[in-house]
Amino acid sequence: MDKSFNPFDPEAMMKMMQQMPFADMMPKMPGFDPAALNDMQSRNMEAFQAANSAASAAYKDLFAKQVELMKTMMSEAKANADAARDPAKAQEVMTAGVQKAMDLSTELAGEAQKANARAWEIVSARMRDSISELEEMAKPK
């Protein structure tokens, strides 16, 4: 295997899988279809790539929201600090700011959880399909 191979790169994984001689690796069994197994594995890799793409897009969006949130919070903090020369008012502003940050952090964590759940849905559906396909392949013809 190439030392620069990245196992987290879906395209590299697909290329590696296509180069492997599955038909030669498998014992010659009556009714065994190496091409069907190869097709199934290709669908598995496509599902992993789709899950990875979905998660990547969601996390990219999440990161953009975090950056925008940080800019907004810093701008608000500066405006509030300038406006709150009174210590009691400053405490009130600080408490409100902390609560807002906590609420927004909870929202962002929820979005990350949704991204992970969507990726898992894709992978687990493909796993169920793969098991069904393997069971079908193993049935006597």
PDB file of N, CA and C in Angstrom, residues 18 45 91 94 135:
ATOM      1  N   GLN A  18     -11.103  -0.963  -6.030  1.00  0.00           N
ATOM      2  CA  GLN A  18     -11.195  -1.343  -7.435  1.00  0.00           C
ATOM      3  C   GLN A  18      -9.947  -2.074  -7.911  1.00  0.00           C
ATOM      4  N   MET A  45     -18.998   1.535  -0.335  1.00  0.00           N
ATOM      5  CA  MET A  45     -18.086   2.676  -0.390  1.00  0.00           C
ATOM      6  C   MET A  45     -18.824   3.954  -0.809  1.00  0.00           C
ATOM      7  N   GLN A  91     -22.809  43.986  35.339  1.00  0.00           N
ATOM      8  CA  GLN A  91     -23.123  42.635  35.798  1.00  0.00           C
ATOM      9  C   GLN A  91     -24.341  42.087  35.061  1.00  0.00           C
ATOM     10  N   MET A  94     -23.288  41.231  31.528  1.00  0.00           N
ATOM     11  CA  MET A  94     -22.448  40.033  31.526  1.00  0.00           C
ATOM     12  C   MET A  94     -23.304  38.779  31.710  1.00  0.00           C
ATOM     13  N   GLU A 135     -26.759 -12.336   2.771  1.00  0.00           N
ATOM     14  CA  GLU A 135     -27.645 -13.471   3.043  1.00  0.00           C
ATOM     15  C   GLU A 135     -28.210 -14.042   1.748  1.00  0.00           C
TER      16      GLU A 135
END
